[in-house]
């Protein structure tokens, strides 16, 4: 139904965009850039300085805050329970932070298998009603969703915007807790061995 203003001025406003459950993680990524050993040193940072334990703990605290915010507005009890498990998993890292983050690099995130909503073949891989375990927004209904498939045994799928902060700080699949960083290192080592064999063939 049109508002009084729309009727009087003969205008029609576009419907408002549906609200999203995702929250702004700018503070998280800003702190992550300062703490992460995989990033390049920015001019305002001392390249020889190591991250302090309180800074590392704060990375986990910001991630925990995100999960708690999502849990507070969880659409289902299962989603709330899953998010609270993630919150609990972060408690140990907050109270006894590691000396450095064990998360994956941005390059690892960029190389993850993507499932495009627009590509007909990829779209068929997404089931109707399939959603991100973190935000619970169905993939096919989310206009800006970038679905990634993790290289864990379960091939779990998430919205990259939701799983990215977890992977960058923890380095594990949020569902099965399989470590992602070690998997990548092993794959890189296998590729190098193959190149050496090829070099020996032509020597």
PDB file of C-alpha atoms in Angstrom:
ATOM      1  CA  UNK A   1       0.000   0.000   0.000  1.00  0.00           C
ATOM      2  CA  UNK A   2       1.291   3.432  -0.925  1.00  0.00           C
ATOM      3  CA  UNK A   3       2.060   5.970   1.768  1.00  0.00           C
ATOM      4  CA  UNK A   4       0.312   9.336   1.943  1.00  0.00           C
ATOM      5  CA  UNK A   5       3.439  11.020   0.591  1.00  0.00           C
ATOM      6  CA  UNK A   6       3.555   8.674  -2.428  1.00  0.00           C
ATOM      7  CA  UNK A   7      -0.100   9.369  -3.216  1.00  0.00           C
ATOM      8  CA  UNK A   8       0.185  13.154  -2.865  1.00  0.00           C
ATOM      9  CA  UNK A   9       3.367  13.430  -4.937  1.00  0.00           C
ATOM     10  CA  UNK A  10       2.555  10.684  -7.410  1.00  0.00           C
ATOM     11  CA  UNK A  11       5.793   8.802  -6.731  1.00  0.00           C
ATOM     12  CA  UNK A  12       6.525   5.206  -5.990  1.00  0.00           C
ATOM     13  CA  UNK A  13       9.563   4.247  -3.961  1.00  0.00           C
ATOM     14  CA  UNK A  14      11.427   1.066  -4.721  1.00  0.00           C
ATOM     15  CA  UNK A  15      10.848  -1.654  -2.165  1.00  0.00           C
ATOM     16  CA  UNK A  16      13.525  -1.751   0.471  1.00  0.00           C
ATOM     17  CA  UNK A  17      16.141  -4.462   0.175  1.00  0.00           C
ATOM     18  CA  UNK A  18      15.683  -7.381   2.532  1.00  0.00           C
ATOM     19  CA  UNK A  19      17.810  -7.103   5.620  1.00  0.00           C
ATOM     20  CA  UNK A  20      20.828  -9.338   5.843  1.00  0.00           C
ATOM     21  CA  UNK A  21      22.111 -11.180   8.879  1.00  0.00           C
ATOM     22  CA  UNK A  22      25.728 -10.461   8.013  1.00  0.00           C
ATOM     23  CA  UNK A  23      27.520  -7.845  10.037  1.00  0.00           C
ATOM     24  CA  UNK A  24      30.339  -5.461   9.256  1.00  0.00           C
ATOM     25  CA  UNK A  25      33.712  -7.100   9.896  1.00  0.00           C
ATOM     26  CA  UNK A  26      35.907  -4.094   9.051  1.00  0.00           C
ATOM     27  CA  UNK A  27      37.387  -3.945  12.571  1.00  0.00           C
ATOM     28  CA  UNK A  28      38.169  -7.656  12.453  1.00  0.00           C
ATOM     29  CA  UNK A  29      40.010  -7.442   9.137  1.00  0.00           C
ATOM     30  CA  UNK A  30      41.862  -4.297  10.187  1.00  0.00           C
ATOM     31  CA  UNK A  31      43.204  -6.019  13.288  1.00  0.00           C
ATOM     32  CA  UNK A  32      43.844  -9.222  11.349  1.00  0.00           C
ATOM     33  CA  UNK A  33      46.065  -7.321   8.902  1.00  0.00           C
ATOM     34  CA  UNK A  34      48.152  -6.036  11.803  1.00  0.00           C
ATOM     35  CA  UNK A  35      48.439  -9.428  13.491  1.00  0.00           C
ATOM     36  CA  UNK A  36      48.655 -11.793  10.533  1.00  0.00           C
ATOM     37  CA  UNK A  37      52.110 -13.049   9.635  1.00  0.00           C
ATOM     38  CA  UNK A  38      51.026 -13.844   6.077  1.00  0.00           C
ATOM     39  CA  UNK A  39      50.223 -10.258   5.193  1.00  0.00           C
ATOM     40  CA  UNK A  40      52.657  -7.649   4.006  1.00  0.00           C
ATOM     41  CA  UNK A  41      53.792  -5.059   6.485  1.00  0.00           C
ATOM     42  CA  UNK A  42      51.982  -1.765   6.127  1.00  0.00           C
ATOM     43  CA  UNK A  43      53.958   1.478   6.433  1.00  0.00           C
ATOM     44  CA  UNK A  44      52.589   2.306   9.890  1.00  0.00           C
ATOM     45  CA  UNK A  45      53.684  -1.061  11.304  1.00  0.00           C
ATOM     46  CA  UNK A  46      57.117  -2.147  12.325  1.00  0.00           C
ATOM     47  CA  UNK A  47      57.926  -5.060   9.977  1.00  0.00           C
ATOM     48  CA  UNK A  48      60.101  -6.672  12.670  1.00  0.00           C
ATOM     49  CA  UNK A  49      57.474  -6.504  15.404  1.00  0.00           C
ATOM     50  CA  UNK A  50      55.643  -9.654  16.388  1.00  0.00           C
ATOM     51  CA  UNK A  51      51.960  -9.540  17.279  1.00  0.00           C
ATOM     52  CA  UNK A  52      51.193  -9.277  20.960  1.00  0.00           C
ATOM     53  CA  UNK A  53      49.076 -11.910  22.662  1.00  0.00           C
ATOM     54  CA  UNK A  54      46.334  -9.375  23.508  1.00  0.00           C
ATOM     55  CA  UNK A  55      46.098  -8.449  19.813  1.00  0.00           C
ATOM     56  CA  UNK A  56      45.766 -12.095  18.824  1.00  0.00           C
ATOM     57  CA  UNK A  57      43.136 -12.595  21.539  1.00  0.00           C
ATOM     58  CA  UNK A  58      41.245  -9.568  20.236  1.00  0.00           C
ATOM     59  CA  UNK A  59      41.063 -11.100  16.750  1.00  0.00           C
ATOM     60  CA  UNK A  60      39.296 -14.098  18.251  1.00  0.00           C
ATOM     61  CA  UNK A  61      37.144 -11.851  20.436  1.00  0.00           C
ATOM     62  CA  UNK A  62      35.920  -9.875  17.413  1.00  0.00           C
ATOM     63  CA  UNK A  63      35.105 -13.109  15.603  1.00  0.00           C
ATOM     64  CA  UNK A  64      33.318 -14.391  18.689  1.00  0.00           C
ATOM     65  CA  UNK A  65      31.278 -11.177  18.833  1.00  0.00           C
ATOM     66  CA  UNK A  66      30.176 -11.777  15.237  1.00  0.00           C
ATOM     67  CA  UNK A  67      29.065 -15.308  16.024  1.00  0.00           C
ATOM     68  CA  UNK A  68      27.209 -14.162  19.154  1.00  0.00           C
ATOM     69  CA  UNK A  69      25.420 -11.452  17.182  1.00  0.00           C
ATOM     70  CA  UNK A  70      24.347 -13.989  14.583  1.00  0.00           C
ATOM     71  CA  UNK A  71      23.281 -16.443  17.300  1.00  0.00           C
ATOM     72  CA  UNK A  72      21.084 -13.777  18.891  1.00  0.00           C
ATOM     73  CA  UNK A  73      19.088 -13.499  15.656  1.00  0.00           C
ATOM     74  CA  UNK A  74      19.324 -17.149  14.614  1.00  0.00           C
ATOM     75  CA  UNK A  75      16.247 -18.290  12.682  1.00  0.00           C
ATOM     76  CA  UNK A  76      16.387 -21.857  14.042  1.00  0.00           C
ATOM     77  CA  UNK A  77      17.478 -23.586  17.222  1.00  0.00           C
ATOM     78  CA  UNK A  78      19.941 -25.718  15.240  1.00  0.00           C
ATOM     79  CA  UNK A  79      21.586 -22.604  13.830  1.00  0.00           C
ATOM     80  CA  UNK A  80      21.775 -21.014  17.276  1.00  0.00           C
ATOM     81  CA  UNK A  81      23.299 -24.192  18.685  1.00  0.00           C
ATOM     82  CA  UNK A  82      25.885 -24.386  15.885  1.00  0.00           C
ATOM     83  CA  UNK A  83      26.874 -20.746  16.324  1.00  0.00           C
ATOM     84  CA  UNK A  84      27.185 -21.153  20.083  1.00  0.00           C
ATOM     85  CA  UNK A  85      29.513 -24.126  19.483  1.00  0.00           C
ATOM     86  CA  UNK A  86      31.709 -21.816  17.421  1.00  0.00           C
ATOM     87  CA  UNK A  87      31.567 -19.209  20.188  1.00  0.00           C
ATOM     88  CA  UNK A  88      32.679 -21.829  22.724  1.00  0.00           C
ATOM     89  CA  UNK A  89      35.496 -22.985  20.449  1.00  0.00           C
ATOM     90  CA  UNK A  90      36.828 -19.420  20.398  1.00  0.00           C
ATOM     91  CA  UNK A  91      36.877 -19.108  24.213  1.00  0.00           C
ATOM     92  CA  UNK A  92      40.107 -21.073  24.569  1.00  0.00           C
ATOM     93  CA  UNK A  93      41.849 -18.911  21.962  1.00  0.00           C
ATOM     94  CA  UNK A  94      40.718 -15.762  23.749  1.00  0.00           C
ATOM     95  CA  UNK A  95      41.846 -16.862  27.215  1.00  0.00           C
ATOM     96  CA  UNK A  96      45.057 -18.565  26.062  1.00  0.00           C
ATOM     97  CA  UNK A  97      45.911 -17.050  22.671  1.00  0.00           C
ATOM     98  CA  UNK A  98      48.489 -18.699  20.420  1.00  0.00           C
ATOM     99  CA  UNK A  99      51.653 -16.762  19.633  1.00  0.00           C
ATOM    100  CA  UNK A 100      50.529 -16.470  16.016  1.00  0.00           C
ATOM    101  CA  UNK A 101      47.348 -17.088  14.069  1.00  0.00           C
ATOM    102  CA  UNK A 102      46.978 -20.505  12.500  1.00  0.00           C
ATOM    103  CA  UNK A 103      44.483 -19.330   9.909  1.00  0.00           C
ATOM    104  CA  UNK A 104      44.740 -19.629   6.161  1.00  0.00           C
ATOM    105  CA  UNK A 105      46.057 -16.902   3.890  1.00  0.00           C
ATOM    106  CA  UNK A 106      43.969 -14.657   1.686  1.00  0.00           C
ATOM    107  CA  UNK A 107      45.449 -16.496  -1.300  1.00  0.00           C
ATOM    108  CA  UNK A 108      43.971 -19.734   0.046  1.00  0.00           C
ATOM    109  CA  UNK A 109      40.531 -18.106   0.255  1.00  0.00           C
ATOM    110  CA  UNK A 110      40.891 -16.753  -3.268  1.00  0.00           C
ATOM    111  CA  UNK A 111      41.713 -20.241  -4.571  1.00  0.00           C
ATOM    112  CA  UNK A 112      38.710 -22.012  -2.988  1.00  0.00           C
ATOM    113  CA  UNK A 113      36.275 -23.756  -5.327  1.00  0.00           C
ATOM    114  CA  UNK A 114      33.387 -21.438  -6.070  1.00  0.00           C
ATOM    115  CA  UNK A 115      29.829 -22.395  -6.892  1.00  0.00           C
ATOM    116  CA  UNK A 116      28.300 -19.684  -9.044  1.00  0.00           C
ATOM    117  CA  UNK A 117      24.631 -18.834  -8.681  1.00  0.00           C
ATOM    118  CA  UNK A 118      24.513 -17.551 -12.250  1.00  0.00           C
ATOM    119  CA  UNK A 119      26.174 -20.438 -14.063  1.00  0.00           C
ATOM    120  CA  UNK A 120      23.524 -23.027 -14.934  1.00  0.00           C
ATOM    121  CA  UNK A 121      25.844 -25.998 -14.341  1.00  0.00           C
ATOM    122  CA  UNK A 122      27.106 -24.692 -11.000  1.00  0.00           C
ATOM    123  CA  UNK A 123      23.607 -23.647 -10.000  1.00  0.00           C
ATOM    124  CA  UNK A 124      22.433 -27.235 -10.404  1.00  0.00           C
ATOM    125  CA  UNK A 125      24.987 -28.213  -7.728  1.00  0.00           C
ATOM    126  CA  UNK A 126      23.145 -25.998  -5.245  1.00  0.00           C
ATOM    127  CA  UNK A 127      20.055 -27.659  -3.861  1.00  0.00           C
ATOM    128  CA  UNK A 128      16.871 -25.676  -3.458  1.00  0.00           C
ATOM    129  CA  UNK A 129      16.776 -24.522   0.132  1.00  0.00           C
ATOM    130  CA  UNK A 130      20.497 -25.201   0.644  1.00  0.00           C
ATOM    131  CA  UNK A 131      21.885 -22.455   2.838  1.00  0.00           C
ATOM    132  CA  UNK A 132      24.997 -21.265   4.599  1.00  0.00           C
ATOM    133  CA  UNK A 133      25.345 -22.950   7.994  1.00  0.00           C
ATOM    134  CA  UNK A 134      26.487 -19.653   9.513  1.00  0.00           C
ATOM    135  CA  UNK A 135      24.041 -17.023   8.216  1.00  0.00           C
ATOM    136  CA  UNK A 136      21.250 -19.454   7.150  1.00  0.00           C
ATOM    137  CA  UNK A 137      20.423 -17.401   4.053  1.00  0.00           C
ATOM    138  CA  UNK A 138      19.502 -19.776   1.188  1.00  0.00           C
ATOM    139  CA  UNK A 139      22.135 -19.553  -1.533  1.00  0.00           C
ATOM    140  CA  UNK A 140      19.676 -19.209  -4.391  1.00  0.00           C
ATOM    141  CA  UNK A 141      17.823 -16.366  -2.652  1.00  0.00           C
ATOM    142  CA  UNK A 142      20.898 -14.323  -1.725  1.00  0.00           C
ATOM    143  CA  UNK A 143      21.613 -11.788  -4.446  1.00  0.00           C
ATOM    144  CA  UNK A 144      25.266 -11.229  -3.510  1.00  0.00           C
ATOM    145  CA  UNK A 145      26.225 -14.654  -2.243  1.00  0.00           C
ATOM    146  CA  UNK A 146      29.576 -16.177  -3.188  1.00  0.00           C
ATOM    147  CA  UNK A 147      29.386 -19.869  -2.339  1.00  0.00           C
ATOM    148  CA  UNK A 148      32.673 -21.633  -1.669  1.00  0.00           C
ATOM    149  CA  UNK A 149      33.301 -25.320  -1.158  1.00  0.00           C
ATOM    150  CA  UNK A 150      35.959 -26.171   1.397  1.00  0.00           C
ATOM    151  CA  UNK A 151      38.512 -28.908   0.639  1.00  0.00           C
ATOM    152  CA  UNK A 152      37.522 -30.890   3.730  1.00  0.00           C
ATOM    153  CA  UNK A 153      36.238 -34.460   3.572  1.00  0.00           C
ATOM    154  CA  UNK A 154      32.653 -33.239   3.895  1.00  0.00           C
ATOM    155  CA  UNK A 155      33.099 -30.672   1.070  1.00  0.00           C
ATOM    156  CA  UNK A 156      31.123 -28.225   3.217  1.00  0.00           C
ATOM    157  CA  UNK A 157      29.797 -25.122   1.501  1.00  0.00           C
ATOM    158  CA  UNK A 158      29.540 -21.658   2.975  1.00  0.00           C
ATOM    159  CA  UNK A 159      29.042 -18.090   1.927  1.00  0.00           C
ATOM    160  CA  UNK A 160      32.598 -16.752   1.618  1.00  0.00           C
ATOM    161  CA  UNK A 161      31.694 -13.600   3.526  1.00  0.00           C
ATOM    162  CA  UNK A 162      30.579 -15.721   6.480  1.00  0.00           C
ATOM    163  CA  UNK A 163      33.325 -18.349   6.543  1.00  0.00           C
ATOM    164  CA  UNK A 164      36.227 -16.090   5.539  1.00  0.00           C
ATOM    165  CA  UNK A 165      36.851 -14.590   9.002  1.00  0.00           C
ATOM    166  CA  UNK A 166      36.754 -18.042  10.621  1.00  0.00           C
ATOM    167  CA  UNK A 167      39.180 -19.510   8.095  1.00  0.00           C
ATOM    168  CA  UNK A 168      41.565 -16.545   8.316  1.00  0.00           C
ATOM    169  CA  UNK A 169      41.775 -16.807  12.104  1.00  0.00           C
ATOM    170  CA  UNK A 170      41.225 -20.506  12.887  1.00  0.00           C
ATOM    171  CA  UNK A 171      42.175 -22.288   9.659  1.00  0.00           C
ATOM    172  CA  UNK A 172      39.644 -25.093  10.114  1.00  0.00           C
ATOM    173  CA  UNK A 173      36.300 -26.004   8.601  1.00  0.00           C
ATOM    174  CA  UNK A 174      33.637 -24.663  10.984  1.00  0.00           C
ATOM    175  CA  UNK A 175      31.567 -27.829  10.545  1.00  0.00           C
ATOM    176  CA  UNK A 176      34.048 -30.712  10.854  1.00  0.00           C
ATOM    177  CA  UNK A 177      37.066 -28.749  12.211  1.00  0.00           C
ATOM    178  CA  UNK A 178      39.393 -30.306   9.636  1.00  0.00           C
ATOM    179  CA  UNK A 179      42.489 -28.140   9.228  1.00  0.00           C
ATOM    180  CA  UNK A 180      42.674 -26.336   5.908  1.00  0.00           C
ATOM    181  CA  UNK A 181      46.227 -24.969   6.065  1.00  0.00           C
ATOM    182  CA  UNK A 182      47.940 -28.353   6.332  1.00  0.00           C
ATOM    183  CA  UNK A 183      45.950 -29.662   3.388  1.00  0.00           C
ATOM    184  CA  UNK A 184      47.254 -26.838   1.210  1.00  0.00           C
ATOM    185  CA  UNK A 185      50.882 -27.352   2.268  1.00  0.00           C
ATOM    186  CA  UNK A 186      50.707 -31.062   1.435  1.00  0.00           C
ATOM    187  CA  UNK A 187      49.231 -30.325  -1.993  1.00  0.00           C
ATOM    188  CA  UNK A 188      51.986 -27.808  -2.752  1.00  0.00           C
ATOM    189  CA  UNK A 189      54.696 -30.278  -1.710  1.00  0.00           C
ATOM    190  CA  UNK A 190      53.270 -32.948  -4.014  1.00  0.00           C
ATOM    191  CA  UNK A 191      53.275 -30.550  -6.957  1.00  0.00           C
ATOM    192  CA  UNK A 192      56.931 -29.671  -6.366  1.00  0.00           C
ATOM    193  CA  UNK A 193      57.943 -33.351  -6.323  1.00  0.00           C
ATOM    194  CA  UNK A 194      56.317 -33.843  -9.718  1.00  0.00           C
ATOM    195  CA  UNK A 195      58.221 -30.929 -11.215  1.00  0.00           C
ATOM    196  CA  UNK A 196      61.534 -32.330  -9.969  1.00  0.00           C
ATOM    197  CA  UNK A 197      60.767 -35.667 -11.625  1.00  0.00           C
ATOM    198  CA  UNK A 198      60.043 -33.930 -14.914  1.00  0.00           C
ATOM    199  CA  UNK A 199      63.295 -31.970 -14.678  1.00  0.00           C
ATOM    200  CA  UNK A 200      65.242 -35.194 -14.180  1.00  0.00           C
ATOM    201  CA  UNK A 201      63.726 -36.693 -17.327  1.00  0.00           C
ATOM    202  CA  UNK A 202      65.240 -33.986 -19.504  1.00  0.00           C
ATOM    203  CA  UNK A 203      68.609 -33.775 -17.740  1.00  0.00           C
TER     204      UNK A 203
END
